[in-house]
Coordinates of C-alpha atoms and ligand atoms in Angstrom, one line a residue:
Chain A
X157 CA 16.1 -8.8 -25.4
X158 CA 14.6 -11.9 -24.0
X159 CA 12.0 -14.2 -25.5
X160 CA 11.9 -16.1 -22.0
X161 CA 13.1 -14.9 -18.6
X162 CA 15.8 -17.0 -16.8
X163 CA 15.2 -16.7 -13.1
X164 CA 17.1 -18.2 -10.3
X165 CA 15.7 -18.0 -6.7
X166 CA 15.4 -20.3 -3.6
X167 CA 12.0 -22.2 -2.7
X168 CA 11.7 -23.6 0.5
X169 CA 15.2 -23.8 0.9
X170 CA 16.1 -25.1 -2.8
X171 CA 17.7 -23.2 -5.2
X172 CA 15.8 -23.5 -8.5
X173 CA 16.0 -22.0 -11.8
X174 CA 13.1 -21.4 -14.1
X175 CA 12.7 -20.1 -17.8
X176 CA 9.3 -18.5 -18.3
X177 CA 7.5 -16.4 -20.9
X178 CA 7.2 -12.6 -20.0
X179 CA 4.6 -11.3 -17.8
X180 CA 4.7 -14.6 -15.5
X181 CA 3.9 -14.1 -12.2
X182 CA 5.3 -15.8 -9.2
X183 CA 2.1 -17.7 -8.5
X184 CA 2.2 -19.0 -12.1
X185 CA 6.0 -20.2 -11.7
X186 CA 5.2 -21.9 -8.3
X187 CA 2.2 -23.6 -10.0
X188 CA 3.0 -24.4 -13.5
X189 CA 6.8 -24.7 -13.6
X190 CA 7.5 -26.1 -10.2
X191 CA 4.4 -28.0 -9.7
X192 CA 3.9 -26.4 -6.1
X193 CA 0.2 -26.3 -6.4
X194 CA -0.5 -25.8 -2.7
X195 CA -0.3 -22.0 -3.7
X196 CA -3.7 -21.3 -5.3
X197 CA -4.7 -18.6 -7.6
X198 CA -8.3 -17.3 -6.5
X199 CA -8.7 -13.8 -8.0
X200 CA -5.2 -13.0 -9.5
X201 CA -5.7 -9.4 -8.6
X202 CA -4.2 -9.2 -5.0
X203 CA -7.5 -9.3 -3.2
X204 CA -8.0 -12.8 -2.1
X205 CA -4.7 -14.1 -0.3
X206 CA -5.0 -17.6 -1.9
X207 CA -1.6 -16.9 -3.6
X208 CA 0.2 -15.8 -0.3
X209 CA 3.7 -16.8 0.1
X210 CA 6.5 -15.6 2.3
X211 CA 9.1 -13.7 0.0
X212 CA 12.3 -12.6 2.0
X213 CA 10.5 -12.8 5.4
X214 CA 7.2 -11.2 4.4
X215 CA 3.8 -12.2 3.3
X216 CA 3.1 -11.0 -0.3
X217 CA 0.4 -12.0 -3.1
X218 CA 2.7 -14.0 -5.6
X219 CA 0.1 -13.3 -8.2
X220 CA 1.4 -9.7 -8.1
X221 CA 5.0 -10.4 -8.3
X222 CA 6.4 -10.5 -11.6
X223 CA 8.7 -13.4 -12.5
X224 CA 12.1 -11.6 -12.7
X225 CA 11.4 -9.6 -9.3
X226 CA 11.9 -12.9 -7.5
X227 CA 15.7 -13.3 -9.0
X228 CA 17.7 -13.9 -6.0
X229 CA 14.8 -13.9 -3.5
X230 CA 14.0 -16.2 -0.9
X231 CA 10.5 -18.0 -1.2
X232 CA 8.7 -19.9 1.3
X233 CA 5.4 -21.7 0.3
X234 CA 2.8 -23.8 2.1
X235 CA 4.9 -27.1 0.9
X236 CA 7.7 -25.7 3.0
X237 CA 5.7 -25.6 6.2
X238 CA 4.9 -28.9 6.7
X239 CA 4.1 -32.1 5.1
X240 CA 1.7 -35.1 5.4
X241 CA 3.4 -37.1 7.8
X242 CA 4.5 -34.0 10.0
X243 CA 1.9 -31.1 9.9
X244 CA 3.4 -28.0 11.2
X245 CA 1.8 -27.0 14.4
X246 CA 0.0 -24.3 13.1
X247 CA -1.6 -26.5 10.4
X248 CA -2.1 -28.9 13.3
X249 CA -4.1 -25.9 15.1
X250 CA -6.5 -25.3 11.9
X251 CA -7.4 -29.1 12.1
X252 CA -8.0 -28.9 15.8
X253 CA -10.2 -25.9 15.5
X254 CA -12.1 -27.1 12.4
X255 CA -10.7 -24.0 10.6
X256 CA -10.7 -25.7 7.4
X257 CA -13.7 -26.6 5.0
X258 CA -13.2 -26.6 1.4
X259 CA -9.3 -25.5 2.0
X260 CA -9.1 -23.4 -0.8
X261 CA -8.0 -20.4 1.4
X262 CA -6.2 -22.5 3.4
X263 CA -2.7 -22.3 2.1
X264 CA -2.8 -18.6 2.4
X265 CA -4.2 -18.4 5.5
X266 CA -1.5 -20.6 6.8
X267 CA 1.1 -18.4 5.2
X268 CA -0.4 -15.2 6.6
X269 CA -0.4 -16.9 9.8
X270 CA 3.1 -18.0 9.9
X271 CA 4.4 -14.7 8.9
X272 CA 2.6 -13.1 11.6
X273 CA 3.8 -15.6 14.1
X274 CA 7.5 -15.0 13.2
X275 CA 7.4 -11.4 13.3
X276 CA 5.0 -11.3 16.8
X277 CA 5.0 -14.5 18.6
X278 CA 2.4 -13.4 20.9
X279 CA -0.2 -11.5 18.6
X280 CA -3.6 -10.2 19.9
X281 CA -6.7 -10.6 18.2
X282 CA -6.4 -7.3 16.6
X283 CA -3.1 -8.3 15.2
X284 CA -4.4 -11.6 13.9
X285 CA -7.2 -10.1 12.4
X286 CA -5.3 -7.5 10.6
X287 CA -2.7 -10.5 9.6
X288 CA -5.5 -12.3 7.6
X289 CA -7.5 -9.3 6.7
X290 CA -6.1 -10.1 3.3
X291 CA -7.4 -13.6 2.9
X292 CA -10.6 -14.3 2.1
X293 CA -12.4 -17.4 3.3
X294 CA -15.9 -18.1 1.8
X295 CA -16.8 -21.1 3.6
X296 CA -15.5 -21.6 7.1
X297 CA -15.8 -18.2 8.4
X298 CA -13.1 -16.4 10.3
X299 CA -13.9 -17.1 13.9
X300 CA -12.4 -20.8 13.8
X301 CA -9.3 -19.6 11.9
X302 CA -8.6 -16.7 14.2
X303 CA -9.1 -19.0 17.2
X304 CA -6.7 -21.6 15.7
X305 CA -3.8 -18.9 15.3
X306 CA -4.5 -17.5 18.9
X307 CA -4.6 -20.8 20.3
X308 CA -1.3 -21.9 18.7
X309 CA 0.1 -18.7 20.0
X310 CA -0.7 -19.0 23.2
X311 CA 0.0 -22.7 23.7
X312 CA 3.6 -22.4 22.6
Chain B
X114 CA 7.1 -8.8 -29.4
X115 CA 10.3 -9.0 -27.3
X116 CA 10.2 -7.3 -24.1
X117 CA 12.9 -5.8 -22.4
X118 CA 13.4 -6.0 -18.6
X119 CA 16.1 -3.9 -16.6
X120 CA 16.7 -4.0 -12.9
X121 CA 19.6 -1.7 -12.5
X122 CA 21.3 -1.7 -9.1
X123 CA 22.2 2.2 -9.0
X124 CA 20.0 5.4 -9.9
X125 CA 22.4 6.5 -12.2
X126 CA 21.9 3.4 -14.4
X127 CA 18.2 3.6 -14.0
X128 CA 18.0 7.4 -15.0
X129 CA 20.1 6.6 -17.9
X130 CA 17.8 3.8 -19.2
X131 CA 14.9 6.0 -18.7
X132 CA 16.6 8.7 -20.8
X133 CA 17.1 6.1 -23.3
X134 CA 13.5 4.6 -23.5
X135 CA 11.3 7.5 -22.3
X136 CA 7.6 6.7 -22.3
X137 CA 8.1 3.1 -23.9
X138 CA 9.3 2.2 -20.4
X139 CA 7.1 1.1 -17.5
X140 CA 8.5 1.9 -14.1
X141 CA 7.8 -1.2 -11.5
X142 CA 8.2 -1.0 -7.9
X143 CA 6.0 -3.0 -5.8
X144 CA 3.7 -4.1 -8.8
X145 CA 0.4 -3.6 -6.9
X146 CA -0.9 -1.5 -9.4
X147 CA 1.0 -2.2 -12.3
X148 CA 0.4 -6.0 -12.4
X149 CA -3.2 -5.6 -12.0
X150 CA -3.4 -3.0 -14.8
X151 CA -1.4 -5.2 -17.1
X152 CA -4.0 -8.0 -16.6
X153 CA -7.1 -5.8 -16.8
X154 CA -6.2 -3.2 -19.1
X155 CA -4.0 -5.6 -21.5
X156 CA -1.0 -3.3 -21.1
X157 CA 2.1 -5.2 -22.5
X158 CA 5.1 -2.8 -21.7
X159 CA 7.9 -2.9 -24.2
X160 CA 10.5 -2.0 -21.6
X161 CA 9.9 -2.5 -17.9
X162 CA 12.3 -0.7 -15.6
X163 CA 12.2 -2.6 -12.0
X164 CA 13.6 -0.1 -9.5
X165 CA 13.5 -3.0 -6.9
X166 CA 17.5 -3.2 -6.9
X167 CA 17.5 0.3 -5.9
X168 CA 18.3 0.1 -2.1
X169 CA 19.1 3.8 -1.8
X170 CA 15.6 4.6 -2.5
X171 CA 14.2 2.4 0.4
X172 CA 15.1 4.3 3.3
X173 CA 13.4 6.7 5.8
X174 CA 15.7 9.4 6.6
X175 CA 15.5 12.5 8.7
X176 CA 17.6 15.9 8.8
X177 CA 16.3 18.2 11.8
X178 CA 12.6 18.6 11.3
X179 CA 12.5 17.4 7.8
X180 CA 11.7 13.7 7.3
X181 CA 12.5 12.0 4.0
X182 CA 11.0 8.7 2.4
X183 CA 12.7 7.1 -0.6
X184 CA 10.1 6.1 -3.2
X185 CA 10.5 2.6 -2.4
X186 CA 9.5 2.9 1.1
X187 CA 6.7 0.4 1.6
X188 CA 3.3 1.2 3.3
X189 CA 4.3 -1.5 5.7
X190 CA 7.8 0.1 6.5
X191 CA 6.0 3.6 7.5
X192 CA 3.3 1.6 9.4
X193 CA 5.9 0.0 11.4
X194 CA 8.7 2.9 11.9
X195 CA 8.9 3.5 15.4
X196 CA 9.2 7.5 15.3
X197 CA 6.7 8.2 12.4
X198 CA 3.7 7.6 14.5
X199 CA 4.8 10.8 16.8
X200 CA 5.8 13.0 13.5
X201 CA 3.3 12.1 11.2
X202 CA 0.6 10.1 13.0
X203 CA -2.0 10.3 10.1
X204 CA 0.6 9.0 7.4
X205 CA 0.9 6.0 9.8
X206 CA -2.7 5.4 10.1
X207 CA -3.5 5.8 6.4
X208 CA -0.7 3.4 5.3
X209 CA -1.8 1.1 7.9
X210 CA -5.6 1.2 6.2
X211 CA -4.0 0.4 2.8
X212 CA -5.2 -2.9 1.2
X213 CA -4.0 -6.0 3.6
X214 CA -0.4 -6.9 4.8
X215 CA 0.5 -8.5 1.5
X216 CA -0.4 -5.4 -0.5
X217 CA 1.4 -3.1 2.3
X218 CA 4.5 -5.6 2.2
X219 CA 4.8 -4.7 -1.5
X220 CA 3.2 -1.5 -2.3
X221 CA 5.2 1.6 -2.3
X222 CA 4.8 5.4 -1.6
X223 CA 6.1 6.2 -5.0
X224 CA 3.9 4.1 -6.6
X225 CA 1.1 5.5 -4.6
X226 CA 1.9 9.0 -5.8
X227 CA 2.5 8.0 -9.4
X228 CA -0.7 6.1 -9.4
X229 CA -2.5 9.4 -8.5
X230 CA -5.6 8.0 -7.5
X231 CA -8.3 10.0 -6.0
X232 CA -8.5 7.6 -3.3
X233 CA -5.0 6.9 -2.8
X234 CA -4.5 6.7 1.2
X235 CA -0.9 7.6 2.0
X236 CA -1.0 10.3 -0.7
X237 CA -3.8 11.9 1.2
X238 CA -1.5 12.1 4.1
X239 CA 1.1 13.6 2.1
X240 CA -1.3 16.3 0.8
X241 CA -1.9 17.0 4.7
X242 CA 1.8 17.2 5.3
X243 CA 2.6 19.4 2.3
X244 CA 5.0 17.3 1.1
X245 CA 7.3 17.8 -1.9
X246 CA 7.9 15.2 -4.5
X247 CA 11.6 14.7 -5.7
X248 CA 12.0 14.1 -9.3
X249 CA 15.2 13.1 -11.2
X250 CA 16.3 12.8 -14.7
X251 CA 19.3 12.4 -16.3
X252 CA 19.5 16.0 -16.8
X253 CA 17.2 17.4 -14.3
X254 CA 16.3 17.4 -10.4
X255 CA 13.1 19.1 -9.1
X256 CA 11.1 19.1 -6.1
X257 CA 7.2 20.0 -6.7
X258 CA 4.6 20.1 -4.0
X259 CA 2.4 17.1 -3.9
X260 CA -0.8 18.9 -4.9
X261 CA 0.7 20.2 -8.0
X262 CA 2.5 17.1 -8.9
X263 CA -1.1 15.1 -9.3
X264 CA -3.4 16.7 -11.6
X265 CA -6.1 14.3 -12.4
X266 CA -7.0 10.9 -11.9
X267 CA -4.0 8.6 -13.0
X268 CA -2.4 12.0 -14.0
X269 CA 1.0 13.4 -12.8
X270 CA 3.3 16.2 -13.9
X271 CA 6.1 13.7 -14.1
X272 CA 7.9 13.7 -17.3
X273 CA 8.8 10.4 -19.0
X274 CA 12.5 10.4 -18.2
X275 CA 11.9 11.2 -14.5
X276 CA 11.6 8.8 -11.5
X277 CA 10.1 9.7 -8.4
X278 CA 13.1 9.5 -5.9
X279 CA 11.1 10.3 -2.9
X280 CA 9.3 12.9 -0.6
X281 CA 10.1 15.2 1.8
X282 CA 8.1 16.9 4.4
X283 CA 8.4 18.6 7.9
X284 CA 7.6 16.6 11.3
X285 CA 4.5 17.7 13.0
X286 CA 4.8 19.6 16.1
X287 CA 4.3 17.6 19.2
X288 CA 1.1 19.6 20.2
X289 CA -0.6 18.7 16.6
X290 CA -3.6 16.1 17.1
X291 CA -4.3 14.2 13.5
X292 CA -6.9 11.8 12.2
X293 CA -7.4 9.7 9.2
X294 CA -10.3 7.4 8.6
X295 CA -11.7 5.6 5.2
X296 CA -15.0 4.2 4.4
X297 CA -15.3 1.5 2.0
X298 CA -17.4 -1.9 1.3
X299 CA -15.0 -4.0 3.4
X300 CA -12.4 -3.1 5.8
X301 CA -9.6 -4.5 3.9
X302 CA -8.8 -4.8 0.2
X303 CA -11.0 -2.1 -0.7
X304 CA -11.0 1.3 -2.6
X305 CA -12.7 4.1 -0.6
X306 CA -16.1 5.7 -0.9
X307 CA -14.5 8.6 1.0
X308 CA -11.6 9.4 3.3
X309 CA -10.7 12.2 5.2
X310 CA -7.8 13.2 7.4
X311 CA -6.8 16.3 9.3
X312 CA -4.3 18.1 11.7
X313 CA -5.4 20.8 14.0
X314 CA -3.4 22.6 16.8
X315 CA -5.4 24.2 19.6
X316 CA -4.3 26.8 22.2
X317 CA -6.2 28.7 24.8
X318 CA -9.4 27.1 23.6
X319 CA -9.3 28.1 19.7
X320 CA -8.3 26.0 16.7
X321 CA -5.0 27.4 15.6
X322 CA -3.8 25.8 12.5
X323 CA -6.1 23.3 10.9
X324 CA -5.7 21.4 7.8
X325 CA -8.2 19.0 6.1
X326 CA -8.0 16.7 3.1
X327 CA -10.7 14.4 1.6
X328 CA -10.2 11.5 -0.7
X329 CA -12.3 9.8 -3.3
X330 CA -14.6 12.7 -3.8
X331 CA -13.2 14.9 -6.5
X332 CA -11.0 14.0 -9.6
X333 CA -7.7 14.2 -6.9
X334 CA -7.5 14.5 -3.3
X335 CA -8.5 18.2 -2.2
X336 CA -7.5 20.1 0.6
X337 CA -10.5 22.1 2.3
X338 CA -9.4 25.9 2.4
X339 CA -12.7 27.4 3.3
X340 CA -13.2 25.1 6.2
X341 CA -9.6 25.4 7.1
X342 CA -9.9 29.3 7.1
X343 CA -13.2 29.3 9.1
X344 CA -12.1 27.1 11.5
X345 CA -8.5 28.9 12.3
X346 CA -9.1 31.2 15.3
X347 CA -12.7 29.8 16.4
X348 CA -13.1 28.7 19.5
X349 CA -13.5 25.0 19.9
X350 CA -17.2 24.1 20.4
X351 CA -19.7 21.8 19.3
X352 CA -21.3 24.5 17.0
X353 CA -18.2 25.3 15.3
X354 CA -17.3 21.9 14.5
X355 CA -21.2 21.0 13.2
X356 CA -20.7 24.2 11.0
X357 CA -17.5 23.1 9.8
X358 CA -18.5 19.6 8.8
X359 CA -21.8 21.2 7.3
X360 CA -19.4 23.4 5.2
X361 CA -17.3 20.4 4.1
X362 CA -20.3 18.6 2.8
X363 CA -21.4 21.8 0.9
X364 CA -18.2 22.6 -0.8
X365 CA -17.3 19.4 -1.9
X366 CA -18.2 17.8 -5.5
X367 CA -18.4 14.1 -5.3
X368 CA -19.4 12.2 -8.1
X369 CA -21.7 9.2 -8.8
X370 CA -20.0 5.9 -9.8
X371 CA -20.5 2.0 -9.2
X372 CA -19.2 2.5 -5.7
X373 CA -21.5 5.1 -4.5
X374 CA -23.7 8.3 -5.0
X375 CA -23.5 11.8 -4.6
X376 CA -25.7 12.1 -1.9
X377 CA -24.3 9.3 0.0
X378 CA -20.8 10.4 -0.4
X379 CA -21.8 14.0 0.5
X380 CA -23.3 12.5 3.7
X381 CA -20.0 10.7 4.4
X382 CA -18.1 13.8 4.0
X383 CA -20.1 15.5 6.8
X384 CA -19.7 12.6 9.0
X385 CA -16.0 12.0 8.6
X386 CA -15.0 15.7 8.9
X387 CA -17.2 16.1 12.3
X388 CA -16.0 12.8 13.5
X389 CA -12.3 13.7 12.8
X390 CA -12.4 17.2 14.3
X391 CA -14.2 15.7 17.3
X392 CA -11.6 13.3 17.7
X393 CA -8.7 15.6 17.3
X394 CA -10.3 18.3 20.0
X395 CA -10.4 15.0 22.3
X396 CA -7.0 14.0 21.6
X397 CA -5.6 17.6 22.0
X398 CA -7.6 18.1 25.0
X399 CA -6.2 15.0 26.7
X400 CA -2.6 15.7 25.9
Ligands
FAD540 C1 -5.8 -5.6 -3.5 C2 -5.4 -4.3 -3.7 C3 -5.7 -3.2 -2.6 C4 -5.3 -2.0 -2.4 N1 -5.6 -1.0 -1.6 C5 -5.3 0.2 -1.6 C6 -5.7 1.3 -0.7 O1 -6.3 0.8 0.4 N2 -5.3 2.5 -0.4 C7 -4.3 2.7 -1.7 O2 -3.7 3.8 -1.5 N3 -4.0 2.1 -2.5 C8 -4.3 0.6 -2.7 N4 -4.0 -0.4 -3.6 C9 -3.4 0.5 -4.7 C10 -1.6 0.1 -4.8 O3 -1.4 -0.8 -3.7 C11 -1.0 1.4 -3.9 O4 -1.3 2.4 -4.7 C12 0.5 1.1 -4.1 O5 1.3 2.1 -3.1 C13 1.3 1.2 -5.4 O6 2.5 1.0 -5.0 P1 3.4 -0.2 -6.0 O7 4.8 0.0 -5.4 O8 3.0 -1.3 -5.8 O9 3.1 0.6 -7.5 P2 3.6 -0.2 -8.8 O10 2.6 -1.1 -9.4 O11 4.8 -0.9 -8.9 O12 3.7 1.0 -9.7 C14 2.1 1.7 -10.0 C15 2.4 3.1 -10.9 O13 3.4 4.0 -10.6 C16 4.5 4.0 -11.5 N5 5.7 4.1 -10.3 C17 6.0 3.5 -9.2 N6 7.0 3.5 -8.7 C18 7.5 5.0 -9.6 C19 8.8 5.7 -9.2 N7 9.1 5.6 -8.2 N8 8.7 6.7 -10.1 C20 8.1 7.0 -11.1 N9 6.7 6.0 -11.6 C21 6.6 5.1 -10.7 C22 4.4 2.8 -11.9 O14 5.0 3.0 -13.4 C23 3.3 2.5 -12.3 O15 2.4 3.2 -13.3 C24 -4.5 -1.5 -3.6 C25 -4.1 -2.4 -4.5 C26 -4.5 -3.6 -4.7 C27 -4.1 -4.7 -5.7
FES541 S1 -4.7 -14.8 -6.2 FE1 -3.5 -13.7 -5.5 S2 -4.7 -12.5 -4.1 FE2 -6.2 -13.5 -5.0
FES542 S1 -12.2 -23.2 3.8 FE1 -13.2 -22.8 2.1 S2 -12.4 -20.6 1.5 FE2 -11.9 -21.0 3.3

């Protein structure tokens, strides 16, 4: 029986241990317990992709991961991709293409892009579209985002 | 209320726990259905039985022409499997069209079966493959044809002490042509208004075996026995395909709901079956 769930896992290379109320999602742990607010909660329903993180190498919706499922897992969030001083080149590509407006979708988009590029360093247009099909953007539109990912892949 | 969370590493321990807790336990696989329902329907499971550590249920295996998918095999695993495209192509297409990459990385075949949605994509392919579902409890072990396993929206014949361990089906013969297509509001992350899939074999200008299934137009996924029978032995011609599509639309019983109307769904059935048959004929003839 547990009043709180104790969960140990790795975030961006660091081992962490949290104690959370039952039914807490990974997205809530990241934002509320660990202060990693780059991961956004949009729909809290698996539909918008704003909460996308990389769990054991795969892009997942962190709003649909229950806290104890993360025990022992390796999680990467947008904070582990680049920093203020040194953007990850895929982030730079988003800037160069003007693929960011309000920015709410951007962390999720970047995580989906990173997961894609690690699996497939040279994706075609259809593969890029498939990879971000679970990420909604309400302001930029998708063309610039697709272009940013493709330019980054082509330029490496 | 305190909540019990269990994550066994062996199937025997999971079966033991389920035997003890019965329907007080909620099974958790990928969580893509369960977490949504917990939030929206206010379900607060007393016991969560997380199957996530049962590596033995995560495998795709083969024995001669038999293919076995463990219950925890994800849509993404199926989509990326090098051999399944040739063995059961419409299963691969169906899984590829589930949700988004994020949903496919988490969502499992066992969850898709247990969810028993009339719009379930992977399940539609399993109807076409005439797959058998493997159910195991502490005391029993049984195989149930998928069409008997699912009885109504969200309803299955799974007993409270049983875990879905996997599904088994025969690989399709190399000359089988297949299709799967769904129509929804948005291409990704959407519940279908209607979906359709099929398998045909053509020889000497005639349809031989023909299987067709529809999703989201009845309380469960349905096969189309009248249309399948009408096609078997018929010559391959545009008229035969027209008539089959019309018969499919006439014999199905779609519903009105927030996603669509009866008339539109009936129209979709006609279009999807027509398109599917035409595509399968083209692919069989070019092979
Ligand atoms: C945004 C979004 C989009 C989606 N799009 C689609 C789509 O396009 N097509 C589609 O078909 N589905 C779709 N789904 C539904 C869902 O992703 C699938 O049905 C998925 O296969 C469920 O698997 P899971 O492992 O995540 O199930 P879970 O959520 O873990 O479980 C679902 C149910 O099955 C039970 N269960 C799970 N595994 C077992 C088992 N081995 N034995 C007994 N019971 C079990 C659970 O108790 C629960 O009741 C979507 C869901 C979301 C959130
Ligand atoms: S917040 Fe998780 S997908 Fe929208
Ligand atoms: S930049 Fe605003 S939602 Fe994408």
